[in-house]
Amino acid sequence: MPEAISKTTTEPVIAAIATALGGAIAVIRVSGADAVAVAQRLWQGKPALARLPPRVLTLGRVGDAAGQPMDRVLVVCFPAGASYTGEPMVEFQAHGGAAGARAILAALYAAGARPAAPGEFTRRAFLNGRLDLTQAEAVADLIAANSRLALRQAELSLEGGFGAGVRTLWQAVTDLAAEVEARLDFPEEPLAVTPAAELAATAGRLAATGRAQAERRQWGDLLRHGAHVVLAGPPNAGKSSLLNTILGRDRALVTPVPGTTRDTLEELVEIRGLPVWLVDTAGLRQTDEPVERAGIDRTRAHIAAANLTVWIMDAGQPLAGQWPDLDPGQELRPFLPVINKSDLGVPPLAANWPFSRPLVAVSALTGAGLDELEQAIVTALGAAAGGAAGHDLPAPNARQSELLARAAAALEDAATGLAAEHWETAAISLGEAANALGQILGLTHSPDLLDTIFSRFCIGK
Ligand SMILES: Nc1nc2c(ncn2[C@@H]2O[C@H](COP(=O)(O)OP(=O)(O)OP(=O)(O)O)[C@@H](O)[C@H]2O)c(=O)[nH]1
Ligand SMILES: [Mg+2]
């Protein structure tokens, strides 16, 4: 029996309802060394659970400790080594009512199981070597994903795509460290050895790889938390109308009166697979009216914090005077100039057109240009977050990115040390890099770290 599995046989039995209560079916999971024995105390079907073929659904009844029948269920048993957690597992599929599922859970507790903590099944899967830590983290991302690309990203990591890249890097660092150690152990070895400059170049290349992977965090953050895209511009340009058109419903109030929108309004929408928080704002203009002024202050705060500002102008008005007076440095922020009401005809651009980006012409009224606008938003966000090249490349989360950056810094130190033939300092730096990469995979971990990671999970996962 592999070591990873034999280790699990002492784990206490845990149980939880894995599905949302009130659905058509409730799945109740039981895992641990004695899972089958505990579940058998409820099972009134034939044959005994221990004699059921593994991983096959069987219909039967469950009852409470007094033998009172509770529900007709489907049951499935997974043997150790062939279950989600790696331990023996039993799953009941019961009728979906909350009371019924809770009664089965209570009977399992009475039979010796204890309540599972959030993410405890996945934690056991990790500890039993069924998943590496990047895959375990991806399970939570998969559940939280609220857009097509976020889901794809989580799937990539769950399949091991992100972990594989880190493992390759870790292996290369470990190999390099072994070469350097050999120099330390046998300094006079006459055998052909790789020149120091070549070792330094290798360390430099590995550092660049780690750095590049760390920097993809921005793209990961966009996918996990959604991009903030602010619709801003002069009053009456059609910001609220565009929000409604993109959402496909009348969310914001639209009137011909300039200054209609006062408070900001945020809605989550999926644009080309990206989760986007669209923020409708009060039009920017000079005003002494206190309520409108307060709204304008909010607009400015949103622009300052946005991933992208879509600056909307009115084709029915002369363009001069419609562009923003940017604060110093603000022109560096991602900015997308748009002319709305293109159905009225697009006016010629003034010679002092201040934007480097091409102009997108749309009509919230007719929907013309909406595809181009959505594409321009996604392109601008991708460019700003470093995700433009290959939306399919795995992107790290904050923890993983910090460890990648730490590994890259240690590898840069190692490169310097190797170039100067300071073998001992180089060996220490390489050790640090390998350690940081190992922490991403969970090769080394502390209970505190696991508590932090798995506390984000739901109970039953
Ligand atoms: N012809 C035409 N009219 C539009 C278009 N989009 C909006 N409008 C009209 O322009 C007026 C202002 O639209 P809103 O969406 O309220 O503009 P806003 O930018 O949100 O205005 P404030 O909230 O006041 O800053 C309304 O009368 C809309 O019907 C468009 O594409 N074409
Ligand atoms: Mg408005």
Short mmCIF file of C-alpha atoms and ligand atoms in Angstrom, two decimals:
data_model
loop_
_atom_site.label_atom_id
_atom_site.label_comp_id
_atom_site.label_asym_id
_atom_site.label_seq_id
_atom_site.Cartn_x
_atom_site.Cartn_y
_atom_site.Cartn_z
CA MET A 1 0.00 0.00 0.00
CA PRO A 2 1.46 3.40 -0.88
CA GLU A 3 2.65 5.44 2.06
CA ALA A 4 0.25 8.28 1.25
CA ILE A 5 -2.75 6.04 1.74
CA SER A 6 -1.64 4.05 4.75
CA LYS A 7 -1.10 7.39 6.49
CA THR A 8 -4.79 8.18 6.24
CA THR A 9 -6.16 5.11 7.92
CA THR A 10 -6.21 6.70 11.36
CA GLU A 11 -8.11 9.83 10.32
CA PRO A 12 -11.45 10.27 12.11
CA VAL A 13 -14.60 10.04 10.03
CA ILE A 14 -16.05 13.37 8.87
CA ALA A 15 -19.44 14.02 7.33
CA ALA A 16 -21.16 16.97 5.65
CA ILE A 17 -23.96 17.87 3.28
CA ALA A 18 -22.16 18.74 0.04
CA THR A 19 -25.07 20.29 -1.87
CA ALA A 20 -27.01 23.51 -1.30
CA LEU A 21 -30.04 22.82 0.87
CA GLY A 22 -33.43 22.97 -0.79
CA GLY A 23 -32.37 21.54 -4.16
CA ALA A 24 -33.84 18.43 -5.76
CA ILE A 25 -31.16 16.11 -4.38
CA ALA A 26 -28.92 16.33 -1.31
CA VAL A 27 -25.50 14.68 -1.38
CA ILE A 28 -24.13 13.70 2.04
CA ARG A 29 -20.45 12.82 2.11
CA VAL A 30 -18.66 10.63 4.63
CA SER A 31 -14.88 10.20 4.63
CA GLY A 32 -12.31 8.56 6.89
CA ALA A 33 -10.80 5.21 7.78
CA ASP A 34 -14.07 3.88 9.25
CA ALA A 35 -16.42 5.66 6.84
CA VAL A 36 -18.04 2.42 5.68
CA ALA A 37 -18.59 1.13 9.23
CA VAL A 38 -20.10 4.48 10.33
CA ALA A 39 -22.39 4.69 7.28
CA GLN A 40 -23.41 1.04 7.71
CA ARG A 41 -25.12 1.97 11.01
CA LEU A 42 -27.71 3.89 8.93
CA TRP A 43 -27.89 1.53 5.95
CA GLN A 44 -30.94 -0.73 5.85
CA GLY A 45 -30.38 -1.97 2.29
CA LYS A 46 -28.90 -5.26 1.08
CA PRO A 47 -26.12 -6.22 0.84
CA ALA A 48 -24.00 -4.53 3.51
CA LEU A 49 -22.08 -1.47 2.29
CA ALA A 50 -18.77 -3.31 2.62
CA ARG A 51 -20.01 -5.86 0.06
CA LEU A 52 -21.27 -3.36 -2.53
CA PRO A 53 -19.27 -3.06 -5.74
CA PRO A 54 -17.13 0.10 -5.45
CA ARG A 55 -18.15 3.29 -7.26
CA VAL A 56 -21.56 1.95 -8.29
CA LEU A 57 -24.86 3.52 -7.20
CA THR A 58 -27.19 1.27 -5.21
CA LEU A 59 -30.74 2.01 -4.12
CA GLY A 60 -31.74 1.36 -0.52
CA ARG A 61 -33.06 2.80 2.72
CA VAL A 62 -31.39 4.55 5.60
CA GLY A 63 -32.75 4.70 9.13
CA ASP A 64 -31.85 6.28 12.45
CA ALA A 65 -30.22 4.66 15.49
CA ALA A 66 -33.58 3.21 16.60
CA GLY A 67 -34.01 1.59 13.22
CA GLN A 68 -36.76 4.01 12.16
CA PRO A 69 -36.60 4.38 8.34
CA MET A 70 -35.64 7.92 7.25
CA ASP A 71 -35.34 8.07 3.47
CA ARG A 72 -34.86 6.12 0.28
CA VAL A 73 -31.41 6.95 -1.01
CA LEU A 74 -28.78 6.05 -3.55
CA VAL A 75 -25.48 5.11 -1.97
CA VAL A 76 -22.02 4.82 -3.45
CA CYS A 77 -18.81 3.60 -1.78
CA PHE A 78 -15.31 4.61 -2.82
CA PRO A 79 -12.34 2.55 -1.63
CA ALA A 80 -9.17 4.12 -0.23
CA GLY A 81 -6.97 5.38 -3.03
CA ALA A 82 -9.89 5.75 -5.44
CA SER A 83 -11.89 8.51 -3.77
CA TYR A 84 -11.75 12.31 -3.74
CA THR A 85 -9.99 12.42 -0.37
CA GLY A 86 -7.94 9.28 -0.93
CA GLU A 87 -9.64 7.72 2.13
CA PRO A 88 -12.55 5.28 2.15
CA MET A 89 -15.65 7.36 1.36
CA VAL A 90 -19.40 6.85 1.27
CA GLU A 91 -21.83 9.24 -0.40
CA PHE A 92 -25.59 9.24 0.02
CA GLN A 93 -27.88 10.89 -2.51
CA ALA A 94 -31.04 11.71 -0.62
CA HIS A 95 -34.18 13.69 -1.37
CA GLY A 96 -33.36 17.38 -1.41
CA GLY A 97 -35.43 18.69 1.48
CA ALA A 98 -33.36 20.36 4.18
CA ALA A 99 -34.98 18.41 7.04
CA GLY A 100 -34.30 15.00 5.46
CA ALA A 101 -30.65 15.75 4.67
CA ARG A 102 -30.08 17.15 8.17
CA ALA A 103 -31.66 14.07 9.73
CA ILE A 104 -29.25 11.80 7.83
CA LEU A 105 -26.33 14.01 8.88
CA ALA A 106 -27.46 13.90 12.51
CA ALA A 107 -27.71 10.11 12.31
CA LEU A 108 -24.14 9.99 10.93
CA TYR A 109 -22.92 12.10 13.85
CA ALA A 110 -24.71 9.75 16.24
CA ALA A 111 -23.00 6.85 14.46
CA GLY A 112 -19.53 8.28 15.12
CA ALA A 113 -18.79 10.84 12.41
CA ARG A 114 -17.85 14.41 13.31
CA PRO A 115 -18.83 17.55 11.33
CA ALA A 116 -16.41 18.37 8.51
CA ALA A 117 -14.68 21.77 8.65
CA PRO A 118 -14.77 24.03 5.55
CA GLY A 119 -12.68 22.46 2.80
CA GLU A 120 -11.74 19.48 4.96
CA PHE A 121 -12.38 16.91 2.23
CA THR A 122 -10.08 18.81 -0.13
CA ARG A 123 -7.54 19.30 2.66
CA ARG A 124 -7.42 15.54 3.15
CA ALA A 125 -7.13 15.07 -0.62
CA PHE A 126 -4.07 17.36 -0.55
CA LEU A 127 -2.53 15.68 2.50
CA ASN A 128 -3.03 12.28 0.85
CA GLY A 129 -1.28 13.41 -2.32
CA ARG A 130 -4.41 13.36 -4.52
CA LEU A 131 -3.87 17.04 -5.41
CA ASP A 132 -0.97 19.45 -5.09
CA LEU A 133 -1.64 22.73 -3.30
CA THR A 134 -2.19 24.69 -6.55
CA GLN A 135 -4.88 22.20 -7.54
CA ALA A 136 -6.52 22.39 -4.11
CA GLU A 137 -6.62 26.19 -4.38
CA ALA A 138 -8.12 25.83 -7.86
CA VAL A 139 -11.07 23.91 -6.40
CA ALA A 140 -12.13 27.07 -4.50
CA ASP A 141 -11.55 29.20 -7.61
CA LEU A 142 -13.69 26.85 -9.66
CA ILE A 143 -16.60 27.25 -7.27
CA ALA A 144 -16.17 31.04 -7.08
CA ALA A 145 -15.70 31.54 -10.84
CA ASN A 146 -18.32 33.92 -12.22
CA SER A 147 -17.27 34.13 -15.85
CA ARG A 148 -16.20 31.84 -18.68
CA LEU A 149 -12.52 32.82 -18.59
CA ALA A 150 -12.35 32.63 -14.78
CA LEU A 151 -13.82 29.13 -15.00
CA ARG A 152 -11.33 28.14 -17.72
CA GLN A 153 -8.48 29.49 -15.62
CA ALA A 154 -9.58 27.45 -12.59
CA GLU A 155 -9.95 24.33 -14.74
CA LEU A 156 -6.42 24.81 -16.09
CA SER A 157 -5.04 24.95 -12.56
CA LEU A 158 -7.18 22.05 -11.37
CA GLU A 159 -5.87 19.93 -14.24
CA GLY A 160 -2.40 20.77 -12.93
CA GLY A 161 -1.40 23.27 -15.64
CA PHE A 162 -0.19 25.91 -13.23
CA GLY A 163 1.41 23.41 -10.87
CA ALA A 164 3.23 21.71 -13.76
CA GLY A 165 4.90 25.00 -14.75
CA VAL A 166 6.00 25.63 -11.16
CA ARG A 167 7.20 22.05 -10.80
CA THR A 168 9.33 22.36 -13.95
CA LEU A 169 10.89 25.52 -12.56
CA TRP A 170 11.42 23.88 -9.15
CA GLN A 171 13.11 20.88 -10.83
CA ALA A 172 15.43 23.13 -12.85
CA VAL A 173 16.39 25.08 -9.71
CA THR A 174 16.99 21.83 -7.82
CA ASP A 175 19.22 20.51 -10.64
CA LEU A 176 21.20 23.74 -10.68
CA ALA A 177 21.56 23.63 -6.90
CA ALA A 178 22.92 20.07 -7.19
CA GLU A 179 25.60 21.23 -9.64
CA VAL A 180 26.60 24.05 -7.33
CA GLU A 181 26.66 21.71 -4.32
CA ALA A 182 28.99 19.41 -6.26
CA ARG A 183 31.40 22.33 -6.67
CA LEU A 184 31.29 22.87 -2.92
CA ASP A 185 31.81 19.22 -2.08
CA PHE A 186 34.57 18.53 -4.62
CA PRO A 187 36.25 21.87 -5.37
CA GLU A 188 39.29 20.19 -6.97
CA GLU A 189 37.29 17.77 -9.14
CA PRO A 190 39.15 17.60 -12.44
CA LEU A 191 36.09 16.41 -14.41
CA ALA A 192 34.62 18.69 -17.04
CA VAL A 193 32.31 21.11 -15.24
CA THR A 194 29.91 23.71 -16.54
CA PRO A 195 31.59 27.13 -16.60
CA ALA A 196 30.40 29.54 -13.90
CA ALA A 197 29.18 32.02 -16.51
CA GLU A 198 26.91 29.37 -17.99
CA LEU A 199 25.47 28.47 -14.57
CA ALA A 200 24.88 32.17 -13.91
CA ALA A 201 23.07 32.50 -17.23
CA THR A 202 20.85 29.53 -16.35
CA ALA A 203 19.97 31.10 -12.99
CA GLY A 204 19.20 34.38 -14.78
CA ARG A 205 16.88 32.61 -17.24
CA LEU A 206 15.04 30.81 -14.43
CA ALA A 207 14.67 34.12 -12.58
CA ALA A 208 13.10 35.70 -15.67
CA THR A 209 10.65 32.80 -15.99
CA GLY A 210 9.64 33.15 -12.33
CA ARG A 211 9.28 36.91 -12.67
CA ALA A 212 7.07 36.58 -15.75
CA GLN A 213 4.84 34.06 -14.01
CA ALA A 214 4.60 36.26 -10.89
CA GLU A 215 3.51 39.22 -13.00
CA ARG A 216 0.57 37.34 -14.44
CA ARG A 217 -1.08 37.85 -11.07
CA GLN A 218 -2.84 40.99 -12.34
CA TRP A 219 -4.61 38.89 -14.94
CA GLY A 220 -5.47 36.33 -12.27
CA ASP A 221 -6.86 39.07 -10.03
CA LEU A 222 -9.03 40.38 -12.87
CA LEU A 223 -10.45 36.92 -13.46
CA ARG A 224 -10.99 36.18 -9.76
CA HIS A 225 -12.39 39.52 -8.65
CA GLY A 226 -13.64 41.14 -11.89
CA ALA A 227 -12.31 44.24 -13.65
CA HIS A 228 -13.62 47.66 -12.61
CA VAL A 229 -14.61 49.56 -15.73
CA VAL A 230 -15.90 53.08 -15.14
CA LEU A 231 -18.24 54.75 -17.60
CA ALA A 232 -17.43 58.44 -17.28
CA GLY A 233 -17.73 61.60 -19.33
CA PRO A 234 -19.67 64.84 -19.64
CA PRO A 235 -23.33 64.91 -18.55
CA ASN A 236 -25.91 63.60 -21.00
CA ALA A 237 -23.38 61.76 -23.20
CA GLY A 238 -25.28 58.51 -22.74
CA LYS A 239 -23.30 56.74 -19.99
CA SER A 240 -26.38 55.31 -18.32
CA SER A 241 -27.86 54.37 -21.72
CA LEU A 242 -24.67 52.45 -22.58
CA LEU A 243 -24.72 50.64 -19.24
CA ASN A 244 -28.29 49.56 -19.94
CA THR A 245 -27.45 48.48 -23.49
CA ILE A 246 -24.46 46.38 -22.38
CA LEU A 247 -26.47 44.80 -19.53
CA GLY A 248 -29.40 44.20 -21.82
CA ARG A 249 -31.90 45.65 -19.32
CA ASP A 250 -33.06 49.02 -18.04
CA ARG A 251 -30.97 49.23 -14.91
CA ALA A 252 -30.07 52.94 -14.76
CA LEU A 253 -32.37 55.92 -15.05
CA VAL A 254 -32.04 57.70 -18.42
CA THR A 255 -33.49 61.17 -19.14
CA PRO A 256 -32.67 64.04 -21.51
CA VAL A 257 -31.81 66.16 -18.45
CA PRO A 258 -28.04 66.59 -17.94
CA GLY A 259 -27.08 65.52 -14.42
CA THR A 260 -29.58 62.64 -14.17
CA THR A 261 -27.18 60.19 -12.55
CA ARG A 262 -26.10 61.27 -9.09
CA ASP A 263 -24.88 58.23 -7.20
CA THR A 264 -22.58 55.65 -8.78
CA LEU A 265 -24.09 52.32 -9.73
CA GLU A 266 -22.18 49.04 -10.20
CA GLU A 267 -23.28 45.93 -12.04
CA LEU A 268 -21.43 42.70 -12.75
CA VAL A 269 -21.53 41.63 -16.38
CA GLU A 270 -19.58 39.10 -18.43
CA ILE A 271 -17.88 40.67 -21.45
CA ARG A 272 -16.21 38.20 -23.84
CA GLY A 273 -15.77 35.80 -20.96
CA LEU A 274 -14.30 38.37 -18.56
CA PRO A 275 -16.09 39.33 -15.33
CA VAL A 276 -16.53 43.10 -15.41
CA TRP A 277 -17.96 45.47 -12.81
CA LEU A 278 -19.43 48.25 -14.93
CA VAL A 279 -19.72 51.50 -12.98
CA ASP A 280 -22.15 54.17 -14.17
CA THR A 281 -21.22 57.60 -12.81
CA ALA A 282 -22.41 61.17 -12.50
CA GLY A 283 -21.35 63.25 -15.53
CA LEU A 284 -18.32 65.46 -14.85
CA ARG A 285 -18.95 69.21 -15.00
CA GLN A 286 -18.50 72.34 -12.91
CA THR A 287 -21.46 72.71 -10.58
CA ASP A 288 -22.36 74.34 -7.28
CA GLU A 289 -25.26 72.00 -6.66
CA PRO A 290 -24.20 70.04 -3.53
CA VAL A 291 -25.80 66.67 -4.38
CA GLU A 292 -24.36 66.64 -7.89
CA ARG A 293 -20.97 67.72 -6.52
CA ALA A 294 -20.96 64.78 -4.10
CA GLY A 295 -21.75 62.47 -7.02
CA ILE A 296 -18.90 63.97 -9.05
CA ASP A 297 -16.48 63.38 -6.16
CA ARG A 298 -17.49 59.72 -6.25
CA THR A 299 -16.94 59.62 -10.02
CA ARG A 300 -13.38 60.90 -9.55
CA ALA A 301 -12.67 58.35 -6.83
CA HIS A 302 -13.90 55.54 -9.09
CA ILE A 303 -11.76 56.76 -12.01
CA ALA A 304 -8.71 56.81 -9.74
CA ALA A 305 -9.29 53.18 -8.70
CA ALA A 306 -10.50 51.77 -12.03
CA ASN A 307 -8.85 49.12 -14.16
CA LEU A 308 -10.19 51.03 -17.16
CA THR A 309 -12.07 54.28 -17.70
CA VAL A 310 -14.32 54.40 -20.71
CA TRP A 311 -14.62 58.10 -21.52
CA ILE A 312 -17.92 58.69 -23.27
CA MET A 313 -18.57 61.76 -25.43
CA ASP A 314 -21.70 62.94 -27.19
CA ALA A 315 -21.69 62.90 -31.01
CA GLY A 316 -24.53 65.41 -30.93
CA GLN A 317 -22.25 68.05 -29.40
CA PRO A 318 -18.97 69.63 -30.56
CA LEU A 319 -16.15 67.38 -29.37
CA ALA A 320 -13.91 70.21 -28.22
CA GLY A 321 -14.48 70.66 -24.52
CA GLN A 322 -15.82 67.12 -24.02
CA TRP A 323 -12.55 65.44 -23.15
CA PRO A 324 -11.39 65.20 -19.59
CA ASP A 325 -8.91 67.52 -17.93
CA LEU A 326 -6.68 64.72 -16.76
CA ASP A 327 -4.83 65.03 -13.50
CA PRO A 328 -1.06 64.89 -13.91
CA GLY A 329 -0.04 61.29 -14.43
CA GLN A 330 -3.59 60.14 -15.03
CA GLU A 331 -3.11 59.85 -18.78
CA LEU A 332 -1.02 56.80 -17.99
CA ARG A 333 -4.07 55.01 -16.62
CA PRO A 334 -5.93 52.81 -19.07
CA PHE A 335 -8.35 55.06 -20.86
CA LEU A 336 -10.71 54.29 -23.71
CA PRO A 337 -12.24 57.23 -25.63
CA VAL A 338 -15.72 56.54 -27.00
CA ILE A 339 -18.20 58.65 -28.98
CA ASN A 340 -21.80 57.72 -28.28
CA LYS A 341 -24.89 58.64 -30.33
CA SER A 342 -23.08 57.76 -33.56
CA ASP A 343 -26.58 57.54 -35.09
CA LEU A 344 -26.46 61.34 -35.11
CA GLY A 345 -23.28 61.26 -37.24
CA VAL A 346 -19.72 61.35 -35.88
CA PRO A 347 -18.22 64.86 -35.83
CA PRO A 348 -14.68 65.38 -37.19
CA LEU A 349 -11.87 65.04 -34.66
CA ALA A 350 -10.28 68.27 -33.51
CA ALA A 351 -6.61 68.79 -34.37
CA ASN A 352 -5.72 68.76 -30.68
CA TRP A 353 -7.30 65.33 -30.09
CA PRO A 354 -5.59 64.29 -26.86
CA PHE A 355 -5.84 60.50 -26.97
CA SER A 356 -3.33 58.05 -28.34
CA ARG A 357 -5.94 55.33 -28.62
CA PRO A 358 -8.29 55.05 -31.58
CA LEU A 359 -11.79 56.26 -31.05
CA VAL A 360 -14.68 53.80 -30.76
CA ALA A 361 -18.00 55.04 -32.14
CA VAL A 362 -21.17 53.50 -30.70
CA SER A 363 -24.85 54.14 -30.45
CA ALA A 364 -26.58 53.08 -27.26
CA LEU A 365 -29.81 53.73 -29.12
CA THR A 366 -29.27 51.38 -32.11
CA GLY A 367 -26.56 49.10 -30.69
CA ALA A 368 -24.20 49.98 -33.56
CA GLY A 369 -20.52 49.60 -32.61
CA LEU A 370 -21.28 47.66 -29.42
CA ASP A 371 -19.21 44.64 -30.51
CA GLU A 372 -16.23 46.89 -31.24
CA LEU A 373 -16.65 48.59 -27.86
CA GLU A 374 -16.74 45.27 -25.99
CA GLN A 375 -13.68 44.04 -27.88
CA ALA A 376 -11.84 47.33 -27.17
CA ILE A 377 -12.66 47.03 -23.44
CA VAL A 378 -11.33 43.46 -23.24
CA THR A 379 -8.21 44.33 -25.27
CA ALA A 380 -7.44 47.36 -23.10
CA LEU A 381 -7.93 45.35 -19.88
CA GLY A 382 -5.77 42.51 -21.20
CA ALA A 383 -2.97 44.87 -22.20
CA ALA A 384 -3.07 46.64 -18.84
CA ALA A 385 -3.04 43.40 -16.85
CA GLY A 386 -0.38 41.67 -18.92
CA GLY A 387 -2.89 39.01 -19.92
CA ALA A 388 -3.16 39.90 -23.59
CA ALA A 389 -0.71 37.24 -24.67
CA GLY A 390 -2.51 33.96 -24.20
CA HIS A 391 -5.65 34.15 -22.09
CA ASP A 392 -5.13 30.45 -21.60
CA LEU A 393 -1.88 30.73 -19.65
CA PRO A 394 -2.34 30.01 -15.97
CA ALA A 395 -2.32 33.09 -13.73
CA PRO A 396 -1.20 32.91 -10.09
CA ASN A 397 -3.14 34.13 -7.08
CA ALA A 398 -1.63 36.53 -4.52
CA ARG A 399 0.07 33.82 -2.44
CA GLN A 400 1.53 32.08 -5.47
CA SER A 401 2.66 35.35 -7.05
CA GLU A 402 4.47 36.47 -3.89
CA LEU A 403 6.32 33.15 -3.68
CA LEU A 404 7.21 33.30 -7.39
CA ALA A 405 8.59 36.82 -6.92
CA ARG A 406 10.57 35.63 -3.89
CA ALA A 407 11.99 32.74 -5.93
CA ALA A 408 12.87 35.10 -8.79
CA ALA A 409 14.70 37.48 -6.43
CA ALA A 410 16.66 34.58 -4.91
CA LEU A 411 17.53 33.33 -8.41
CA GLU A 412 18.77 36.80 -9.37
CA ASP A 413 21.02 36.73 -6.28
CA ALA A 414 22.16 33.25 -7.26
CA ALA A 415 23.05 34.48 -10.77
CA THR A 416 25.19 37.26 -9.29
CA GLY A 417 26.87 34.82 -6.89
CA LEU A 418 27.53 32.26 -9.64
CA ALA A 419 29.01 34.86 -11.99
CA ALA A 420 31.48 35.77 -9.21
CA GLU A 421 32.06 32.07 -8.38
CA HIS A 422 30.77 32.61 -4.84
CA TRP A 423 29.52 29.07 -4.65
CA GLU A 424 28.35 29.12 -1.07
CA THR A 425 26.15 32.21 -1.32
CA ALA A 426 24.82 30.96 -4.65
CA ALA A 427 23.90 27.63 -3.04
CA ILE A 428 22.02 29.42 -0.26
CA SER A 429 20.09 31.56 -2.76
CA LEU A 430 19.21 28.53 -4.85
CA GLY A 431 17.97 26.80 -1.71
CA GLU A 432 15.73 29.79 -0.97
CA ALA A 433 14.34 29.75 -4.51
CA ALA A 434 13.61 26.01 -4.36
CA ASN A 435 11.95 26.46 -0.98
CA ALA A 436 9.66 29.25 -2.23
CA LEU A 437 8.64 27.21 -5.28
CA GLY A 438 8.08 24.15 -3.09
CA GLN A 439 5.71 26.17 -0.89
CA ILE A 440 3.57 26.97 -3.94
CA LEU A 441 3.18 23.26 -4.62
CA GLY A 442 2.75 22.45 -0.95
CA LEU A 443 5.95 20.35 -0.75
CA THR A 444 6.48 22.18 2.52
CA HIS A 445 3.54 23.67 4.39
CA SER A 446 2.36 24.56 7.86
CA PRO A 447 -1.02 23.86 9.48
CA ASP A 448 -1.56 27.65 9.64
CA LEU A 449 -1.12 27.99 5.89
CA LEU A 450 -3.56 25.16 5.26
CA ASP A 451 -6.05 26.73 7.71
CA THR A 452 -5.87 29.99 5.75
CA ILE A 453 -6.29 28.34 2.38
CA PHE A 454 -9.09 25.95 3.31
CA SER A 455 -11.07 28.43 5.42
CA ARG A 456 -12.12 29.98 2.06
CA PHE A 457 -13.87 26.74 1.11
CA CYS A 458 -17.44 25.75 1.72
CA ILE A 459 -18.37 22.94 4.08
CA GLY A 460 -18.69 19.68 2.18
CA LYS A 461 -15.96 20.51 -0.36
N1 LIG B 1 -29.71 59.65 -30.47
C1 LIG B 1 -29.21 59.06 -29.40
N2 LIG B 1 -29.57 59.44 -28.14
C2 LIG B 1 -29.04 58.82 -27.09
C3 LIG B 1 -28.11 57.77 -27.24
N3 LIG B 1 -27.72 57.38 -26.01
C4 LIG B 1 -28.39 58.13 -25.11
N4 LIG B 1 -29.18 59.01 -25.75
C5 LIG B 1 -30.05 60.02 -25.14
O1 LIG B 1 -29.24 60.96 -24.46
C6 LIG B 1 -29.89 61.40 -23.25
C7 LIG B 1 -28.99 61.19 -22.07
O2 LIG B 1 -28.78 59.82 -21.86
P1 LIG B 1 -28.24 59.26 -20.48
O3 LIG B 1 -27.96 57.81 -20.69
O4 LIG B 1 -29.12 59.63 -19.37
O5 LIG B 1 -26.88 60.06 -20.38
P2 LIG B 1 -25.86 60.12 -19.15
O6 LIG B 1 -24.51 60.28 -19.73
O7 LIG B 1 -26.06 58.98 -18.25
O8 LIG B 1 -26.30 61.47 -18.46
P3 LIG B 1 -26.05 61.96 -16.94
O9 LIG B 1 -26.43 60.85 -16.03
O10 LIG B 1 -26.97 63.10 -16.84
O11 LIG B 1 -24.63 62.34 -16.83
C8 LIG B 1 -31.18 60.61 -23.15
O12 LIG B 1 -32.23 61.41 -23.68
C9 LIG B 1 -30.95 59.42 -24.07
O13 LIG B 1 -32.13 58.90 -24.64
C10 LIG B 1 -27.76 57.38 -28.58
O14 LIG B 1 -26.95 56.47 -28.82
N5 LIG B 1 -28.33 58.04 -29.59
MG MG B 2 -26.58 58.88 -16.30
#
